[in-house]
Amino acid sequence: MTEYTGSCHCGAVQIKVDCEPDKVFECNCSICRRAGWKLVFVPADKFELLKGADALRDYQFHKEHIHHKFCTTCGIRPFSHGKGPDGAESYSVNVRCLDGFDYLGVPTEHFDGAAI
Ligand SMILES: [Zn+2]
């Protein structure tokens, strides 16, 4: 596992993620396709919000299973989180917000979030 730090654009929100992605996902759900996310999924124990809980605002839609948090200053969404089908809390992380992660160097796979 590699430890990556990441942030929103203005730096108010800072995160830490332990992951070793061999691929990233592009999701076709209504919010990911608009935002242009490339994402990886990590379990809750591999994600840490280092800074910025008070800078985040929550956005929910559809079944309201997922918290689409965004920085109230710069508008960027470094992560979202919610319970998966198995009931476990998990995070999706916008790899474009991670420091030093070469997301162009790994394959991109399609994720059919629109079907969920
Ligand atoms: Zn920000």
XYZ file of C-alpha atoms and ligand atoms in Angstrom:
117
model
C 0.000 0.000 0.000
C 1.114 3.492 -0.777
C 0.047 6.447 1.278
C -1.206 9.362 -0.820
C -2.204 12.769 0.363
C -4.623 14.894 -1.571
C -6.655 18.041 -1.367
C -9.294 20.240 -2.888
C -8.034 23.152 -5.005
C -7.798 25.803 -2.276
C -6.295 23.392 0.274
C -8.993 23.758 2.918
C -9.787 20.046 2.569
C -6.923 17.575 2.932
C -7.123 13.812 2.805
C -4.916 10.755 3.185
C -5.557 7.476 1.400
C -3.794 4.100 1.559
C -4.185 2.371 -1.779
C -2.272 0.747 -4.606
C -4.577 1.130 -7.599
C -3.769 -0.878 -10.730
C -6.708 0.794 -12.470
C -9.037 3.756 -12.034
C -12.705 4.105 -12.879
C -14.743 6.539 -14.869
C -18.341 6.434 -13.738
C -21.328 7.320 -15.876
C -23.655 8.410 -13.087
C -25.249 11.828 -13.373
C -22.765 13.586 -11.093
C -19.501 11.814 -12.039
C -19.963 12.370 -15.745
C -20.543 16.072 -15.176
C -17.582 16.417 -12.818
C -15.227 14.302 -14.950
C -14.106 12.191 -12.042
C -11.530 9.457 -12.212
C -11.967 7.455 -9.054
C -10.861 4.569 -6.910
C -12.819 2.880 -4.143
C -11.240 2.445 -0.713
C -12.634 1.000 2.520
C -13.259 3.440 5.357
C -10.180 2.306 7.297
C -7.932 3.329 4.367
C -9.255 6.872 4.222
C -8.594 9.781 6.542
C -9.889 13.326 6.421
C -6.855 15.241 7.672
C -8.376 18.695 7.545
C -11.477 20.533 6.445
C -14.512 18.822 8.004
C -15.955 22.274 8.612
C -15.152 23.396 5.037
C -17.240 20.639 3.456
C -20.855 20.758 2.469
C -22.836 17.634 1.743
C -24.823 17.063 -1.442
C -27.146 14.113 -1.890
C -29.546 13.070 -4.610
C -31.489 10.072 -5.933
C -31.548 7.404 -3.200
C -29.334 9.569 -0.965
C -27.008 6.659 -0.232
C -23.862 8.608 -1.028
C -22.540 11.798 0.500
C -21.082 13.943 -2.282
C -19.072 16.374 -0.184
C -17.566 19.462 -1.736
C -15.358 22.319 -0.538
C -17.493 25.385 0.123
C -14.639 27.664 -0.955
C -13.376 26.151 -4.213
C -16.149 23.690 -5.080
C -13.857 20.701 -5.636
C -14.912 17.219 -4.460
C -11.852 15.173 -3.496
C -14.015 12.289 -2.193
C -17.461 10.993 -1.524
C -18.613 8.259 0.817
C -21.507 6.017 1.663
C -22.568 2.496 2.456
C -22.060 -0.104 -0.254
C -24.447 -2.963 -1.051
C -22.820 -4.983 1.759
C -23.600 -2.241 4.295
C -19.942 -1.336 4.810
C -18.915 2.308 4.710
C -16.590 3.000 1.795
C -15.055 5.985 0.081
C -14.624 6.903 -3.523
C -11.635 9.138 -4.058
C -11.113 11.487 -6.972
C -7.600 10.431 -8.011
C -7.118 13.733 -9.816
C -6.955 15.298 -6.333
C -4.161 13.001 -5.082
C -0.590 14.281 -4.901
C 1.818 12.324 -7.057
C -0.553 9.608 -8.222
C 0.004 8.907 -11.933
C -3.593 8.252 -12.974
C -2.636 8.400 -16.656
C -0.185 5.563 -16.070
C -2.861 2.996 -15.140
C -5.822 1.732 -17.200
C -9.185 3.414 -16.914
C -12.231 1.158 -16.656
C -15.853 2.041 -17.041
C -18.033 1.886 -13.933
C -21.759 1.723 -14.517
C -22.870 3.959 -11.676
C -25.901 5.058 -13.680
C -27.344 1.572 -13.224
C -27.221 1.754 -9.409
Zn -11.241 24.086 -1.416
